[in-house]
Short mmCIF file of C-alpha atoms in Angstrom, two decimals:
data_model
loop_
_atom_site.label_atom_id
_atom_site.label_comp_id
_atom_site.label_asym_id
_atom_site.label_seq_id
_atom_site.Cartn_x
_atom_site.Cartn_y
_atom_site.Cartn_z
CA UNK A 58 -14.93 78.70 196.12
CA UNK A 59 -12.74 81.27 197.83
CA UNK A 60 -12.32 84.55 195.98
CA UNK A 61 -9.71 87.27 196.13
CA UNK A 62 -12.30 89.51 197.74
CA UNK A 63 -12.71 87.32 200.83
CA UNK A 64 -9.62 88.64 202.64
CA UNK A 65 -11.23 91.86 204.03
CA UNK A 66 -14.11 89.90 205.57
CA UNK A 67 -14.12 88.68 209.18
CA UNK A 68 -15.86 85.37 208.38
CA UNK A 69 -13.65 82.52 207.28
CA UNK A 70 -14.07 81.16 203.76
CA UNK A 71 -15.96 78.05 204.91
CA UNK A 72 -18.57 80.18 206.68
CA UNK A 73 -18.88 82.51 203.71
CA UNK A 74 -19.53 79.50 201.48
CA UNK A 75 -22.09 78.06 203.91
CA UNK A 76 -24.07 81.29 204.13
CA UNK A 77 -23.77 82.54 200.56
CA UNK A 78 -21.57 81.02 197.84
CA UNK A 79 -22.49 77.35 198.21
CA UNK A 80 -26.06 77.94 199.37
CA UNK A 81 -28.90 77.35 196.92
CA UNK A 82 -32.67 77.56 197.05
CA UNK A 83 -33.63 74.00 197.97
CA UNK A 84 -36.49 71.88 196.66
CA UNK A 85 -35.44 68.54 198.17
CA UNK A 86 -34.36 67.74 201.71
CA UNK A 87 -33.10 64.82 203.77
CA UNK A 88 -35.85 62.82 205.46
CA UNK A 89 -35.01 64.14 208.93
CA UNK A 90 -37.03 66.41 211.21
CA UNK A 91 -35.95 69.94 212.08
CA UNK A 92 -35.84 70.26 215.86
CA UNK A 93 -37.73 73.00 217.65
CA UNK A 94 -34.57 73.88 219.57
CA UNK A 95 -32.77 74.54 216.28
CA UNK A 96 -35.40 76.98 215.05
CA UNK A 97 -35.44 78.67 218.47
CA UNK A 98 -31.65 79.05 218.43
CA UNK A 99 -31.82 80.58 214.94
CA UNK A 100 -34.48 83.08 215.98
CA UNK A 101 -32.65 83.95 219.20
CA UNK A 102 -29.68 84.96 217.04
CA UNK A 103 -31.33 86.75 214.13
CA UNK A 104 -33.73 88.74 216.29
CA UNK A 105 -30.85 91.17 216.77
CA UNK A 106 -30.92 92.24 213.11
CA UNK A 107 -31.89 95.92 212.78
CA UNK A 108 -35.38 97.14 211.97
CA UNK A 109 -36.93 100.60 211.95
CA UNK A 110 -37.51 101.76 215.55
CA UNK A 111 -36.71 98.18 216.58
CA UNK A 112 -40.21 97.37 215.33
CA UNK A 113 -39.56 93.64 214.61
CA UNK A 114 -42.88 93.06 212.78
CA UNK A 115 -42.07 89.54 211.53
CA UNK A 116 -44.39 86.79 212.77
CA UNK A 117 -43.75 83.10 212.05
CA UNK A 118 -46.08 80.11 211.96
CA UNK A 119 -44.32 76.73 211.91
CA UNK A 120 -46.31 74.09 210.08
CA UNK A 121 -45.60 70.81 211.87
CA UNK A 122 -48.88 68.92 212.18
CA UNK A 123 -50.49 67.01 209.31
CA UNK A 124 -53.70 68.94 209.94
CA UNK A 125 -51.94 72.27 209.48
CA UNK A 126 -50.16 71.06 206.34
CA UNK A 127 -53.48 69.95 204.89
CA UNK A 128 -54.71 73.52 205.37
CA UNK A 129 -51.52 74.99 203.93
CA UNK A 130 -51.15 73.03 200.70
CA UNK A 131 -54.31 74.29 198.94
CA UNK A 132 -52.95 77.85 199.38
CA UNK A 133 -49.80 77.03 197.39
CA UNK A 134 -49.61 77.39 193.61
CA UNK A 135 -49.43 74.09 191.74
CA UNK A 136 -45.68 74.29 191.09
CA UNK A 137 -44.93 74.66 194.82
CA UNK A 138 -47.47 72.25 196.28
CA UNK A 139 -45.65 68.91 196.01
CA UNK A 140 -42.28 70.10 197.30
CA UNK A 141 -44.00 71.90 200.18
CA UNK A 142 -45.79 68.67 201.03
CA UNK A 143 -42.44 66.83 201.19
CA UNK A 144 -40.48 69.41 203.19
CA UNK A 145 -39.64 68.37 206.78
CA UNK A 146 -40.67 71.80 208.09
CA UNK A 147 -42.60 74.66 206.55
CA UNK A 148 -42.76 78.19 207.94
CA UNK A 149 -45.25 80.88 206.97
CA UNK A 150 -43.69 84.31 207.46
CA UNK A 151 -45.96 87.31 207.85
CA UNK A 152 -45.89 90.99 208.76
CA UNK A 153 -47.82 92.11 211.82
CA UNK A 154 -49.57 95.29 210.68
CA UNK A 155 -50.27 96.18 214.30
CA UNK A 156 -46.58 95.95 215.27
CA UNK A 157 -46.77 99.52 216.61
CA UNK A 158 -48.64 98.33 219.68
CA UNK A 159 -45.34 96.82 220.92
CA UNK A 160 -43.26 99.96 220.36
CA UNK A 161 -43.56 101.38 223.92
CA UNK A 162 -41.78 98.19 225.05
CA UNK A 163 -39.43 97.73 222.08
CA UNK A 164 -38.43 101.39 221.71
CA UNK A 165 -38.76 102.84 225.22
CA UNK A 166 -36.60 105.90 224.39
CA UNK A 167 -39.48 107.31 222.38
CA UNK A 168 -42.71 105.45 223.14
CA UNK A 169 -44.70 108.15 221.35
CA UNK A 170 -43.42 106.70 218.05
CA UNK A 171 -46.42 104.38 218.20
CA UNK A 172 -48.74 107.28 217.40
CA UNK A 173 -46.42 109.95 215.96
CA UNK A 174 -45.06 107.78 213.15
CA UNK A 175 -47.52 104.93 212.84
CA UNK A 176 -50.94 106.38 213.48
CA UNK A 177 -51.67 106.22 209.75
CA UNK A 178 -52.67 102.73 208.61
CA UNK A 179 -51.04 103.03 205.16
CA UNK A 180 -47.71 104.08 206.68
CA UNK A 181 -47.93 101.23 209.16
CA UNK A 182 -48.69 98.67 206.43
CA UNK A 183 -45.70 99.80 204.34
CA UNK A 184 -43.32 99.80 207.30
CA UNK A 185 -44.51 96.40 208.54
CA UNK A 186 -43.89 94.74 205.18
CA UNK A 187 -40.55 96.45 204.57
CA UNK A 188 -39.12 95.60 207.98
CA UNK A 189 -40.56 92.08 208.04
CA UNK A 190 -38.81 91.62 204.68
CA UNK A 191 -35.51 92.53 206.32
CA UNK A 192 -36.18 90.01 209.07
CA UNK A 193 -37.05 87.31 206.54
CA UNK A 194 -33.59 87.71 205.02
CA UNK A 195 -31.98 87.50 208.46
CA UNK A 196 -33.99 84.36 209.22
CA UNK A 197 -32.94 82.64 205.97
CA UNK A 198 -29.27 83.35 206.65
CA UNK A 199 -29.72 82.14 210.23
CA UNK A 200 -31.21 78.86 209.02
CA UNK A 201 -28.26 78.39 206.68
CA UNK A 202 -25.92 79.08 209.62
CA UNK A 203 -27.59 76.14 211.40
CA UNK A 204 -26.65 73.89 208.48
CA UNK A 205 -30.16 73.82 207.03
CA UNK A 206 -31.29 74.25 203.45
CA UNK A 207 -34.09 76.69 202.70
CA UNK A 208 -36.57 77.05 199.85
CA UNK A 209 -38.23 80.49 199.98
CA UNK A 210 -41.44 80.90 197.96
CA UNK A 211 -43.87 83.69 197.23
CA UNK A 212 -46.01 81.49 194.99
CA UNK A 213 -49.17 81.15 197.08
CA UNK A 214 -52.60 82.69 197.52
CA UNK A 215 -51.84 85.26 200.20
CA UNK A 216 -55.47 86.00 200.97
CA UNK A 217 -56.24 82.30 201.46
CA UNK A 218 -53.11 81.92 203.60
CA UNK A 219 -54.15 84.82 205.78
CA UNK A 220 -57.63 83.36 206.26
CA UNK A 221 -56.17 80.01 207.32
CA UNK A 222 -53.37 81.12 209.62
CA UNK A 223 -53.95 84.79 210.45
CA UNK A 224 -57.73 85.19 210.73
CA UNK A 225 -57.43 88.27 212.95
CA UNK A 226 -56.81 90.37 209.81
CA UNK A 227 -53.78 92.08 211.37
CA UNK A 228 -51.15 89.92 209.66
CA UNK A 229 -50.14 89.70 206.00
CA UNK A 230 -48.42 86.58 204.65
CA UNK A 231 -45.25 87.42 202.74
CA UNK A 232 -43.14 84.29 202.22
CA UNK A 233 -43.34 80.54 202.76
CA UNK A 234 -40.11 78.71 203.60
CA UNK A 235 -39.48 75.02 203.07
CA UNK A 236 -36.79 74.02 205.57
CA UNK A 237 -34.75 70.89 206.10
CA UNK A 238 -31.37 69.25 206.34
CA UNK A 239 -29.47 69.01 203.04
CA UNK A 240 -30.39 66.05 200.88
CA UNK A 241 -26.98 65.72 199.26
CA UNK A 242 -28.49 66.21 195.82
CA UNK A 243 -26.89 68.83 193.60
CA UNK A 244 -28.89 72.01 193.38
CA UNK A 245 -29.40 74.14 190.32
CA UNK A 246 -26.27 75.82 188.97
CA UNK A 247 -25.58 79.23 190.42
CA UNK A 248 -27.46 81.87 188.45
CA UNK A 249 -25.73 85.12 187.48
CA UNK A 250 -25.63 88.06 189.85
CA UNK A 251 -25.08 91.73 189.13
CA UNK A 252 -21.51 92.83 189.77
CA UNK A 253 -20.41 95.53 192.20
CA UNK A 254 -19.97 98.22 189.57
CA UNK A 255 -23.45 97.54 188.20
CA UNK A 256 -25.03 98.11 191.59
CA UNK A 257 -22.88 100.54 193.54
CA UNK A 258 -22.45 104.21 192.70
CA UNK A 259 -20.11 106.44 194.67
CA UNK A 260 -20.95 110.15 194.70
#
C-alpha cells in the first residue's frame, strides 16, 4: 500500500497504513473488551492536539454498562442501532458549550479570553463545536494508533442523546463512536477521495 509520496513523511509505511490507508469505518468488531487503560492512553496522547486558545471543549461519555446502552440505543437511527448494540465499546462525543469557564487555567497567558472572546453565547457555541470536531478527529486517529477499529456515526437523535447523557444543557452531542478490536472481516472497499490538485490552491 506504499505510495511514491510516502518518502517525505516521518512515519514509516506500516504506521501510515495503520492510521490512514488500511483503516476503514468499522461495523463489526472482535468479541473482546476495550480496556479502560487503552482509552486513557489514547486520550493522554491526543489531548495535545491543537485547539483555539487551548480550549479543549471535547467531552466523552464511555458507554460500558448494559443500563447505559439500553438508554443509548433508542437515540440511534434504525440503521445504526444493531451495530451499536454489538460494539464492545461505544463513546458519545460532545462539545462543552461552557468550555470558556476553564480558559483561565488552560490559557493562563490571557485569562481574559474567557470574557473578551467568548462572552457571546453564539460565538461560544460555534467555537465549541468547531474545536470539539478537531478533537474528535484526533481521538479517532489515536484509537487507530492503539490498534482499534472505529465506526463514527452522526445518525442519532441529538436532542434525545443530550437529554439522556448531558442533562445539564451545556453539552451538545456531535458523534457516536463504535470502538473495538478488529474482527478480521474485510471492510468496504476504499471509496474515492479528492486528489491534491482538486483541494489545494497555491496563491
